[in-house]
Amino acid sequence: VQLVESGGGSVEAGGSLRLSCTTSGYTSPTYCMAWFRQTPEKEREGVARISSWGLTTYADSVEGRFTITRDNAQHTLYLEMNSLHPEDTAMYYCAIGDVSACWVAPLRSTDYYHWGQGTQVTVSS
């Protein structure tokens, strides 16, 4: 199983970025997919998740600014990020978990077992 993130970069506060995560080698049709982020100072934090049928959950810190979507046919996960804040600066990772990972609260990294290498997002003030 391979997950490859792309789309990170440097933007000014208030700007937008769109992250993508392409997957290969995973054939389960019902898996949960999620975005996490991490900085050197903090533990890995759940950002958003989406079930195979489109049920979404967001962290309070990004609700209303970020949108997670997935294209099941293309095995690709997206994260549209708008109104970016300097506090959004982090390495962003996509992940795959069982279908049950989309039901549990809160969004926990321990529920996911396939991870990408990450893409860096830097927001300047």
CSV table of N, CA, C and O in Angstrom, one decimal:
chain,number,residue,atom,x,y,z
A,1,VAL,N,0.8,-1.2,0.0
A,1,VAL,CA,0.0,0.0,0.0
A,1,VAL,C,0.9,1.2,0.0
A,1,VAL,O,1.8,1.3,0.8
A,2,GLN,N,0.6,2.2,-0.9
A,2,GLN,CA,1.3,3.4,-0.9
A,2,GLN,C,0.4,4.6,-1.0
A,2,GLN,O,-0.6,4.6,-1.7
A,3,LEU,N,0.7,5.6,-0.1
A,3,LEU,CA,0.0,6.8,-0.1
A,3,LEU,C,1.0,7.9,-0.4
A,3,LEU,O,2.1,8.0,0.3
A,4,VAL,N,0.7,8.8,-1.3
A,4,VAL,CA,1.6,9.9,-1.7
A,4,VAL,C,0.9,11.2,-1.6
A,4,VAL,O,-0.1,11.4,-2.4
A,5,GLU,N,1.3,12.1,-0.7
A,5,GLU,CA,0.7,13.4,-0.6
A,5,GLU,C,1.4,14.4,-1.5
A,5,GLU,O,2.6,14.3,-1.8
A,6,SER,N,0.7,15.4,-1.9
A,6,SER,CA,1.2,16.5,-2.7
A,6,SER,C,0.4,17.7,-2.5
A,6,SER,O,-0.7,17.7,-1.9
A,7,GLY,N,0.9,18.9,-3.0
A,7,GLY,CA,0.1,20.1,-2.9
A,7,GLY,C,0.5,21.1,-1.8
A,7,GLY,O,0.0,22.2,-1.7
A,8,GLY,N,1.4,20.7,-0.9
A,8,GLY,CA,1.8,21.6,0.1
A,8,GLY,C,2.7,22.7,-0.4
A,8,GLY,O,3.0,22.7,-1.6
A,9,GLY,N,2.9,23.7,0.4
A,9,GLY,CA,3.7,24.8,0.0
A,9,GLY,C,3.7,25.9,1.0
A,9,GLY,O,3.3,25.7,2.1
A,10,SER,N,4.1,27.1,0.6
A,10,SER,CA,4.2,28.3,1.5
A,10,SER,C,3.2,29.3,1.0
A,10,SER,O,3.2,29.7,-0.2
A,11,VAL,N,2.3,29.8,1.9
A,11,VAL,CA,1.3,30.8,1.5
A,11,VAL,C,1.3,31.8,2.6
A,11,VAL,O,1.7,31.6,3.8
A,12,GLU,N,0.7,33.0,2.3
A,12,GLU,CA,0.5,34.0,3.3
A,12,GLU,C,-0.9,33.7,4.1
A,12,GLU,O,-1.7,33.0,3.5
A,13,ALA,N,-1.0,34.2,5.2
A,13,ALA,CA,-2.2,34.1,6.0
A,13,ALA,C,-3.4,34.5,5.2
A,13,ALA,O,-3.3,35.6,4.5
A,14,GLY,N,-4.5,33.8,5.2
A,14,GLY,CA,-5.6,34.1,4.4
A,14,GLY,C,-5.7,33.4,3.1
A,14,GLY,O,-6.7,33.4,2.4
A,15,GLY,N,-4.6,32.8,2.7
A,15,GLY,CA,-4.5,32.1,1.4
A,15,GLY,C,-5.1,30.7,1.5
A,15,GLY,O,-5.6,30.3,2.5
A,16,SER,N,-4.9,30.0,0.3
A,16,SER,CA,-5.5,28.7,0.2
A,16,SER,C,-4.5,27.7,-0.4
A,16,SER,O,-3.6,28.1,-1.2
A,17,LEU,N,-4.7,26.5,-0.1
A,17,LEU,CA,-4.0,25.4,-0.7
A,17,LEU,C,-4.9,24.2,-0.8
A,17,LEU,O,-5.9,24.0,-0.1
A,18,ARG,N,-4.6,23.3,-1.8
A,18,ARG,CA,-5.3,22.1,-2.0
A,18,ARG,C,-4.3,20.9,-1.9
A,18,ARG,O,-3.5,20.8,-2.8
A,19,LEU,N,-4.5,20.1,-0.9
A,19,LEU,CA,-3.7,18.9,-0.8
A,19,LEU,C,-4.3,17.7,-1.5
A,19,LEU,O,-5.5,17.6,-1.5
A,20,SER,N,-3.5,16.8,-2.1
A,20,SER,CA,-4.0,15.6,-2.7
A,20,SER,C,-3.2,14.4,-2.1
A,20,SER,O,-2.1,14.6,-1.7
A,21,CYS,N,-3.9,13.3,-2.0
A,21,CYS,CA,-3.2,12.0,-1.6
A,21,CYS,C,-3.7,10.9,-2.5
A,21,CYS,O,-4.8,10.5,-2.5
A,22,THR,N,-2.7,10.4,-3.3
A,22,THR,CA,-3.0,9.3,-4.2
A,22,THR,C,-2.6,8.0,-3.5
A,22,THR,O,-1.6,7.9,-2.9
A,23,THR,N,-3.5,7.0,-3.7
A,23,THR,CA,-3.3,5.7,-3.0
A,23,THR,C,-3.2,4.6,-4.1
A,23,THR,O,-3.8,4.7,-5.2
A,24,SER,N,-2.4,3.6,-3.7
A,24,SER,CA,-2.3,2.4,-4.6
A,24,SER,C,-2.1,1.2,-3.8
A,24,SER,O,-1.6,1.3,-2.6
A,25,GLY,N,-2.6,0.1,-4.3
A,25,GLY,CA,-2.3,-1.2,-3.6
A,25,GLY,C,-3.3,-1.5,-2.5
A,25,GLY,O,-3.1,-2.5,-1.8
A,26,TYR,N,-4.4,-0.7,-2.4
A,26,TYR,CA,-5.4,-1.0,-1.4
A,26,TYR,C,-6.7,-1.2,-2.0
A,26,TYR,O,-7.2,-0.3,-2.7
A,27,THR,N,-7.4,-2.3,-1.9
A,27,THR,CA,-8.6,-2.6,-2.6
A,27,THR,C,-9.9,-2.6,-1.9
A,27,THR,O,-10.9,-2.7,-2.4
A,28,SER,N,-9.8,-2.4,-0.5
A,28,SER,CA,-11.0,-2.4,0.3
A,28,SER,C,-11.9,-1.2,-0.2
A,28,SER,O,-11.4,-0.1,-0.2
A,29,PRO,N,-13.2,-1.5,-0.4
A,29,PRO,CA,-14.0,-0.4,-0.9
A,29,PRO,C,-14.6,0.5,0.2
A,29,PRO,O,-15.2,1.5,-0.1
A,30,THR,N,-14.4,0.1,1.5
A,30,THR,CA,-15.1,0.8,2.5
A,30,THR,C,-14.2,1.5,3.5
A,30,THR,O,-14.6,1.9,4.6
A,31,TYR,N,-12.9,1.7,3.2
A,31,TYR,CA,-12.0,2.2,4.2
A,31,TYR,C,-12.3,3.7,4.5
A,31,TYR,O,-12.8,4.4,3.7
A,32,CYS,N,-11.9,4.0,5.7
A,32,CYS,CA,-11.9,5.4,6.1
A,32,CYS,C,-10.6,6.1,5.8
A,32,CYS,O,-9.5,5.5,5.9
A,33,MET,N,-10.7,7.4,5.3
A,33,MET,CA,-9.5,8.1,5.0
A,33,MET,C,-9.5,9.4,5.8
A,33,MET,O,-10.6,10.0,6.1
A,34,ALA,N,-8.3,9.9,6.1
A,34,ALA,CA,-8.2,11.0,7.0
A,34,ALA,C,-6.9,11.8,6.7
A,34,ALA,O,-6.0,11.3,6.1
A,35,TRP,N,-7.0,13.1,7.1
A,35,TRP,CA,-5.8,13.9,7.1
A,35,TRP,C,-5.4,14.2,8.6
A,35,TRP,O,-6.3,14.5,9.4
A,36,PHE,N,-4.1,14.2,8.9
A,36,PHE,CA,-3.6,14.5,10.1
A,36,PHE,C,-2.5,15.6,9.9
A,36,PHE,O,-2.0,15.7,8.8
A,37,ARG,N,-2.1,16.3,10.9
A,37,ARG,CA,-0.9,17.2,10.8
A,37,ARG,C,-0.1,17.1,12.1
A,37,ARG,O,-0.6,16.8,13.2
A,38,GLN,N,1.2,17.5,11.9
A,38,GLN,CA,2.1,17.5,13.1
A,38,GLN,C,3.2,18.5,12.9
A,38,GLN,O,3.7,18.8,11.8
A,39,THR,N,3.5,19.1,14.0
A,39,THR,CA,4.7,20.0,14.1
A,39,THR,C,5.7,19.4,15.1
A,39,THR,O,5.3,18.5,15.9
A,40,PRO,N,6.9,19.9,15.1
A,40,PRO,CA,7.9,19.3,16.0
A,40,PRO,C,7.5,19.5,17.5
A,40,PRO,O,7.9,18.8,18.3
A,41,GLU,N,6.6,20.5,17.7
A,41,GLU,CA,6.3,20.8,19.1
A,41,GLU,C,5.1,20.1,19.6
A,41,GLU,O,4.8,20.1,20.8
A,42,LYS,N,4.3,19.5,18.7
A,42,LYS,CA,3.0,18.9,19.1
A,42,LYS,C,2.9,17.5,18.6
A,42,LYS,O,3.6,17.1,17.7
A,43,GLU,N,2.0,16.8,19.2
A,43,GLU,CA,1.6,15.4,18.8
A,43,GLU,C,0.8,15.5,17.5
A,43,GLU,O,0.3,16.5,17.2
A,44,ARG,N,0.8,14.4,16.8
A,44,ARG,CA,0.0,14.3,15.6
A,44,ARG,C,-1.5,14.6,15.9
A,44,ARG,O,-2.1,14.0,16.8
A,45,GLU,N,-2.0,15.5,15.1
A,45,GLU,CA,-3.4,16.0,15.3
A,45,GLU,C,-4.3,15.6,14.2
A,45,GLU,O,-3.9,15.8,13.0
A,46,GLY,N,-5.5,15.1,14.5
A,46,GLY,CA,-6.5,14.8,13.4
A,46,GLY,C,-7.1,16.1,12.9
A,46,GLY,O,-7.4,17.0,13.6
A,47,VAL,N,-7.1,16.2,11.6
A,47,VAL,CA,-7.7,17.4,10.9
A,47,VAL,C,-9.1,17.1,10.4
A,47,VAL,O,-10.0,17.9,10.6
A,48,ALA,N,-9.2,16.0,9.6
A,48,ALA,CA,-10.5,15.7,9.0
A,48,ALA,C,-10.5,14.2,8.6
A,48,ALA,O,-9.4,13.7,8.3
A,49,ARG,N,-11.7,13.7,8.5
A,49,ARG,CA,-11.8,12.3,8.0
A,49,ARG,C,-13.0,12.2,7.1
A,49,ARG,O,-14.0,13.0,7.3
A,50,ILE,N,-13.1,11.2,6.3
A,50,ILE,CA,-14.2,11.0,5.4
A,50,ILE,C,-14.4,9.5,5.1
A,50,ILE,O,-13.4,8.7,4.9
A,51,SER,N,-15.6,9.0,5.2
A,51,SER,CA,-16.0,7.6,5.0
A,51,SER,C,-16.1,7.4,3.5
A,51,SER,O,-16.1,8.3,2.7
A,52,SER,N,-16.2,6.1,3.1
A,52,SER,CA,-16.3,5.8,1.7
A,52,SER,C,-17.6,6.3,1.1
A,52,SER,O,-17.7,6.6,-0.1
A,53,TRP,N,-18.6,6.6,1.9
A,53,TRP,CA,-19.9,7.1,1.4
A,53,TRP,C,-20.1,8.6,1.7
A,53,TRP,O,-21.1,9.2,1.4
A,54,GLY,N,-19.0,9.3,2.1
A,54,GLY,CA,-18.9,10.7,2.2
A,54,GLY,C,-19.2,11.4,3.5
A,54,GLY,O,-19.3,12.6,3.6
A,55,LEU,N,-19.3,10.6,4.6
A,55,LEU,CA,-19.5,11.2,5.9
A,55,LEU,C,-18.2,11.8,6.4
A,55,LEU,O,-17.2,11.2,6.4
A,56,THR,N,-18.3,13.1,6.8
A,56,THR,CA,-17.1,13.8,7.2
A,56,THR,C,-17.1,14.3,8.6
A,56,THR,O,-18.2,14.5,9.2
A,57,THR,N,-15.9,14.4,9.2
A,57,THR,CA,-15.7,15.0,10.5
A,57,THR,C,-14.5,15.9,10.4
A,57,THR,O,-13.5,15.5,9.8
A,58,TYR,N,-14.6,17.0,11.1
A,58,TYR,CA,-13.5,18.0,11.1
A,58,TYR,C,-13.1,18.3,12.6
A,58,TYR,O,-14.0,18.3,13.5
A,59,ALA,N,-11.9,18.6,12.7
A,59,ALA,CA,-11.4,19.2,14.0
A,59,ALA,C,-12.0,20.6,14.1
A,59,ALA,O,-12.2,21.3,13.1
A,60,ASP,N,-12.3,21.0,15.4
A,60,ASP,CA,-12.9,22.3,15.6
A,60,ASP,C,-12.1,23.4,15.0
A,60,ASP,O,-12.6,24.4,14.5
A,61,SER,N,-10.8,23.3,15.0
A,61,SER,CA,-9.9,24.3,14.6
A,61,SER,C,-9.9,24.6,13.1
A,61,SER,O,-9.5,25.6,12.6
A,62,VAL,N,-10.5,23.6,12.3
A,62,VAL,CA,-10.5,23.8,10.9
A,62,VAL,C,-11.9,23.8,10.3
A,62,VAL,O,-12.1,24.1,9.1
A,63,GLU,N,-12.9,23.6,11.2
A,63,GLU,CA,-14.3,23.5,10.7
A,63,GLU,C,-14.7,24.8,10.0
A,63,GLU,O,-14.4,25.9,10.5
A,64,GLY,N,-15.3,24.7,8.9
A,64,GLY,CA,-15.7,25.9,8.1
A,64,GLY,C,-14.6,26.5,7.2
A,64,GLY,O,-14.9,27.3,6.4
A,65,ARG,N,-13.4,26.0,7.4
A,65,ARG,CA,-12.3,26.5,6.5
A,65,ARG,C,-11.7,25.4,5.6
A,65,ARG,O,-11.3,25.7,4.5
A,66,PHE,N,-11.7,24.2,6.1
A,66,PHE,CA,-11.2,23.1,5.3
A,66,PHE,C,-12.3,22.2,4.9
A,66,PHE,O,-13.3,22.1,5.5
A,67,THR,N,-12.1,21.6,3.7
A,67,THR,CA,-13.1,20.6,3.2
A,67,THR,C,-12.3,19.4,2.7
A,67,THR,O,-11.4,19.5,1.9
A,68,ILE,N,-12.8,18.2,3.2
A,68,ILE,CA,-12.2,17.0,2.8
A,68,ILE,C,-13.1,16.3,1.8
A,68,ILE,O,-14.3,16.3,2.0
A,69,THR,N,-12.5,15.8,0.8
A,69,THR,CA,-13.3,15.0,-0.2
A,69,THR,C,-12.5,13.8,-0.7
A,69,THR,O,-11.3,13.8,-0.5
A,70,ARG,N,-13.1,12.9,-1.4
A,70,ARG,CA,-12.4,11.7,-1.9
A,70,ARG,C,-13.0,11.3,-3.2
A,70,ARG,O,-14.2,11.5,-3.4
A,71,ASP,N,-12.2,10.8,-4.1
A,71,ASP,CA,-12.6,10.3,-5.4
A,71,ASP,C,-12.3,8.8,-5.3
A,71,ASP,O,-11.2,8.4,-5.5
A,72,ASN,N,-13.4,8.0,-5.0
A,72,ASN,CA,-13.1,6.5,-4.8
A,72,ASN,C,-12.7,5.9,-6.1
A,72,ASN,O,-11.9,4.9,-6.1
A,73,ALA,N,-13.1,6.4,-7.3
A,73,ALA,CA,-12.7,5.8,-8.5
A,73,ALA,C,-11.3,6.0,-8.8
A,73,ALA,O,-10.6,5.1,-9.4
A,74,GLN,N,-10.8,7.2,-8.4
A,74,GLN,CA,-9.4,7.5,-8.6
A,74,GLN,C,-8.5,7.2,-7.4
A,74,GLN,O,-7.3,7.5,-7.5
A,75,HIS,N,-9.1,6.7,-6.4
A,75,HIS,CA,-8.4,6.4,-5.1
A,75,HIS,C,-7.5,7.6,-4.6
A,75,HIS,O,-6.4,7.4,-4.3
A,76,THR,N,-8.2,8.7,-4.6
A,76,THR,CA,-7.5,9.9,-4.2
A,76,THR,C,-8.3,10.7,-3.2
A,76,THR,O,-9.5,10.7,-3.2
A,77,LEU,N,-7.6,11.2,-2.3
A,77,LEU,CA,-8.1,12.0,-1.2
A,77,LEU,C,-7.7,13.4,-1.3
A,77,LEU,O,-6.5,13.7,-1.7
A,78,TYR,N,-8.5,14.4,-1.0
A,78,TYR,CA,-8.2,15.8,-1.1
A,78,TYR,C,-8.5,16.5,0.2
A,78,TYR,O,-9.3,16.1,1.0
A,79,LEU,N,-7.8,17.6,0.4
A,79,LEU,CA,-8.1,18.6,1.5
A,79,LEU,C,-8.0,20.0,0.9
A,79,LEU,O,-6.9,20.4,0.6
A,80,GLU,N,-9.1,20.6,0.8
A,80,GLU,CA,-9.2,22.0,0.4
A,80,GLU,C,-9.0,22.9,1.6
A,80,GLU,O,-9.8,22.8,2.5
A,81,MET,N,-8.0,23.7,1.7
A,81,MET,CA,-7.8,24.6,2.8
A,81,MET,C,-7.9,26.0,2.5
A,81,MET,O,-7.1,26.5,1.6
A,82,ASN,N,-8.8,26.7,3.1
A,82,ASN,CA,-9.0,28.1,2.8
A,82,ASN,C,-8.8,28.9,4.1
A,82,ASN,O,-8.8,28.4,5.2
A,83,SER,N,-8.6,30.2,4.0
A,83,SER,CA,-8.5,31.1,5.1
A,83,SER,C,-7.4,30.6,6.1
A,83,SER,O,-7.6,30.5,7.3
A,84,LEU,N,-6.3,30.2,5.5
A,84,LEU,CA,-5.2,29.6,6.3
A,84,LEU,C,-4.6,30.6,7.3
A,84,LEU,O,-4.5,31.8,7.1
A,85,HIS,N,-4.3,30.0,8.5
A,85,HIS,CA,-3.7,30.8,9.6
A,85,HIS,C,-2.3,30.3,9.8
A,85,HIS,O,-2.0,29.1,9.4
A,86,PRO,N,-1.5,31.1,10.4
A,86,PRO,CA,-0.1,30.6,10.7
A,86,PRO,C,-0.1,29.4,11.6
A,86,PRO,O,0.8,28.5,11.4
A,87,GLU,N,-1.2,29.2,12.4
A,87,GLU,CA,-1.2,28.0,13.3
A,87,GLU,C,-1.5,26.8,12.5
A,87,GLU,O,-1.4,25.7,13.0
A,88,ASP,N,-1.8,26.9,11.2
A,88,ASP,CA,-2.1,25.7,10.3
A,88,ASP,C,-0.7,25.2,9.8
A,88,ASP,O,-0.7,24.1,9.2
A,89,THR,N,0.3,25.9,10.1
A,89,THR,CA,1.7,25.4,9.6
A,89,THR,C,2.0,24.1,10.2
A,89,THR,O,1.9,23.9,11.5
A,90,ALA,N,2.3,23.1,9.4
A,90,ALA,CA,2.6,21.7,9.9
A,90,ALA,C,2.9,20.8,8.7
A,90,ALA,O,2.7,21.2,7.5
A,91,MET,N,3.4,19.6,9.0
A,91,MET,CA,3.4,18.6,8.0
A,91,MET,C,2.1,17.9,8.0
A,91,MET,O,1.6,17.5,9.1
A,92,TYR,N,1.5,17.7,6.8
A,92,TYR,CA,0.2,17.1,6.7
A,92,TYR,C,0.4,15.7,6.1
A,92,TYR,O,1.1,15.5,5.1
A,93,TYR,N,-0.3,14.8,6.8
A,93,TYR,CA,-0.3,13.4,6.4
A,93,TYR,C,-1.7,12.8,6.0
A,93,TYR,O,-2.6,13.2,6.7
A,94,CYS,N,-1.8,12.0,5.0
A,94,CYS,CA,-3.0,11.3,4.8
A,94,CYS,C,-2.9,9.9,5.3
A,94,CYS,O,-1.7,9.3,5.5
A,95,ALA,N,-4.0,9.3,5.6
A,95,ALA,CA,-4.0,7.9,6.3
A,95,ALA,C,-5.2,7.1,5.9
A,95,ALA,O,-6.3,7.7,5.6
A,96,ILE,N,-5.1,5.8,6.0
A,96,ILE,CA,-6.2,4.9,5.7
A,96,ILE,C,-6.4,4.1,7.0
A,96,ILE,O,-5.5,3.6,7.6
A,97,GLY,N,-7.7,3.9,7.3
A,97,GLY,CA,-8.1,3.0,8.4
A,97,GLY,C,-9.3,2.2,8.0
A,97,GLY,O,-9.9,2.4,7.0
A,98,ASP,N,-9.7,1.2,8.9
A,98,ASP,CA,-10.9,0.5,8.7
A,98,ASP,C,-12.1,1.4,8.7
A,98,ASP,O,-12.0,2.5,9.1
A,99,VAL,N,-13.2,0.9,8.2
A,99,VAL,CA,-14.4,1.6,8.1
A,99,VAL,C,-14.8,2.2,9.5
A,99,VAL,O,-15.3,3.3,9.7
A,100,SER,N,-14.5,1.4,10.6
A,100,SER,CA,-14.8,1.8,11.9
A,100,SER,C,-14.1,3.1,12.4
A,100,SER,O,-14.5,3.8,13.3
A,101,ALA,N,-13.0,3.4,11.7
A,101,ALA,CA,-12.2,4.6,12.1
A,101,ALA,C,-13.0,5.8,11.9
A,101,ALA,O,-12.7,6.9,12.4
A,102,CYS,N,-14.0,5.8,11.0
A,102,CYS,CA,-14.8,6.9,10.7
A,102,CYS,C,-16.0,7.1,11.6
A,102,CYS,O,-16.8,8.0,11.5
A,103,TRP,N,-16.2,6.1,12.6
A,103,TRP,CA,-17.3,6.2,13.5
A,103,TRP,C,-16.8,6.7,14.9
A,103,TRP,O,-17.6,7.2,15.7
A,104,VAL,N,-15.6,6.4,15.3
A,104,VAL,CA,-15.1,6.7,16.6
A,104,VAL,C,-14.8,8.1,16.8
A,104,VAL,O,-14.5,8.9,15.9
A,105,ALA,N,-15.0,8.6,18.0
A,105,ALA,CA,-14.7,9.9,18.4
A,105,ALA,C,-13.7,9.9,19.6
A,105,ALA,O,-13.9,9.1,20.5
A,106,PRO,N,-12.7,10.7,19.6
A,106,PRO,CA,-12.3,11.7,18.5
A,106,PRO,C,-11.6,11.0,17.4
A,106,PRO,O,-11.4,9.8,17.4
A,107,LEU,N,-11.1,11.9,16.5
A,107,LEU,CA,-10.2,11.4,15.4
A,107,LEU,C,-8.9,11.0,15.9
A,107,LEU,O,-8.2,11.9,16.4
A,108,ARG,N,-8.5,9.7,15.9
A,108,ARG,CA,-7.3,9.2,16.6
A,108,ARG,C,-6.4,8.6,15.6
A,108,ARG,O,-6.8,7.8,14.7
A,109,SER,N,-5.1,9.0,15.7
A,109,SER,CA,-4.1,8.4,14.8
A,109,SER,C,-4.0,6.9,14.9
A,109,SER,O,-3.6,6.2,14.0
A,110,THR,N,-4.3,6.4,16.1
A,110,THR,CA,-4.1,5.0,16.4
A,110,THR,C,-5.1,4.1,15.6
A,110,THR,O,-4.9,2.9,15.5
A,111,ASP,N,-6.1,4.7,15.0
A,111,ASP,CA,-7.1,4.0,14.3
A,111,ASP,C,-6.7,3.8,12.8
A,111,ASP,O,-7.5,3.2,12.0
A,112,TYR,N,-5.6,4.3,12.4
A,112,TYR,CA,-5.1,4.3,11.0
A,112,TYR,C,-3.8,3.6,10.9
A,112,TYR,O,-2.9,3.7,11.7
A,113,TYR,N,-3.7,2.7,9.8
A,113,TYR,CA,-2.6,1.9,9.8
A,113,TYR,C,-1.7,2.0,8.5
A,113,TYR,O,-0.7,1.4,8.3
A,114,HIS,N,-2.2,2.8,7.6
A,114,HIS,CA,-1.4,3.2,6.4
A,114,HIS,C,-1.2,4.7,6.3
A,114,HIS,O,-2.2,5.4,6.4
A,115,TRP,N,0.0,5.1,6.1
A,115,TRP,CA,0.3,6.5,6.2
A,115,TRP,C,1.2,6.9,5.0
A,115,TRP,O,2.0,6.1,4.5
A,116,GLY,N,1.0,8.2,4.6
A,116,GLY,CA,1.9,8.7,3.6
A,116,GLY,C,3.1,9.4,4.3
A,116,GLY,O,3.2,9.3,5.5
A,117,GLN,N,4.0,9.9,3.5
A,117,GLN,CA,5.2,10.5,4.0
A,117,GLN,C,5.0,12.0,4.4
A,117,GLN,O,5.9,12.5,5.1
A,118,GLY,N,3.9,12.6,4.0
A,118,GLY,CA,3.6,13.9,4.4
A,118,GLY,C,4.0,15.0,3.4
A,118,GLY,O,4.9,14.8,2.5
A,119,THR,N,3.3,16.1,3.5
A,119,THR,CA,3.6,17.3,2.7
A,119,THR,C,3.6,18.5,3.6
A,119,THR,O,2.7,18.7,4.4
A,120,GLN,N,4.6,19.4,3.4
A,120,GLN,CA,4.7,20.5,4.3
A,120,GLN,C,3.8,21.7,3.9
A,120,GLN,O,3.8,22.1,2.7
A,121,VAL,N,3.1,22.2,4.9
A,121,VAL,CA,2.3,23.5,4.7
A,121,VAL,C,2.9,24.5,5.6
A,121,VAL,O,3.0,24.3,6.8
A,122,THR,N,3.2,25.7,5.0
A,122,THR,CA,3.8,26.8,5.8
A,122,THR,C,3.0,28.0,5.5
A,122,THR,O,2.8,28.4,4.4
A,123,VAL,N,2.4,28.6,6.6
A,123,VAL,CA,1.6,29.8,6.5
A,123,VAL,C,2.3,30.9,7.2
A,123,VAL,O,2.5,30.9,8.4
A,124,SER,N,2.6,32.0,6.5
A,124,SER,CA,3.3,33.1,7.1
A,124,SER,C,2.3,34.2,7.4
A,124,SER,O,1.3,34.4,6.7
A,125,SER,N,2.6,35.0,8.5
A,125,SER,CA,1.7,36.1,8.9
A,125,SER,C,2.0,37.4,8.2
A,125,SER,O,3.0,37.5,7.5
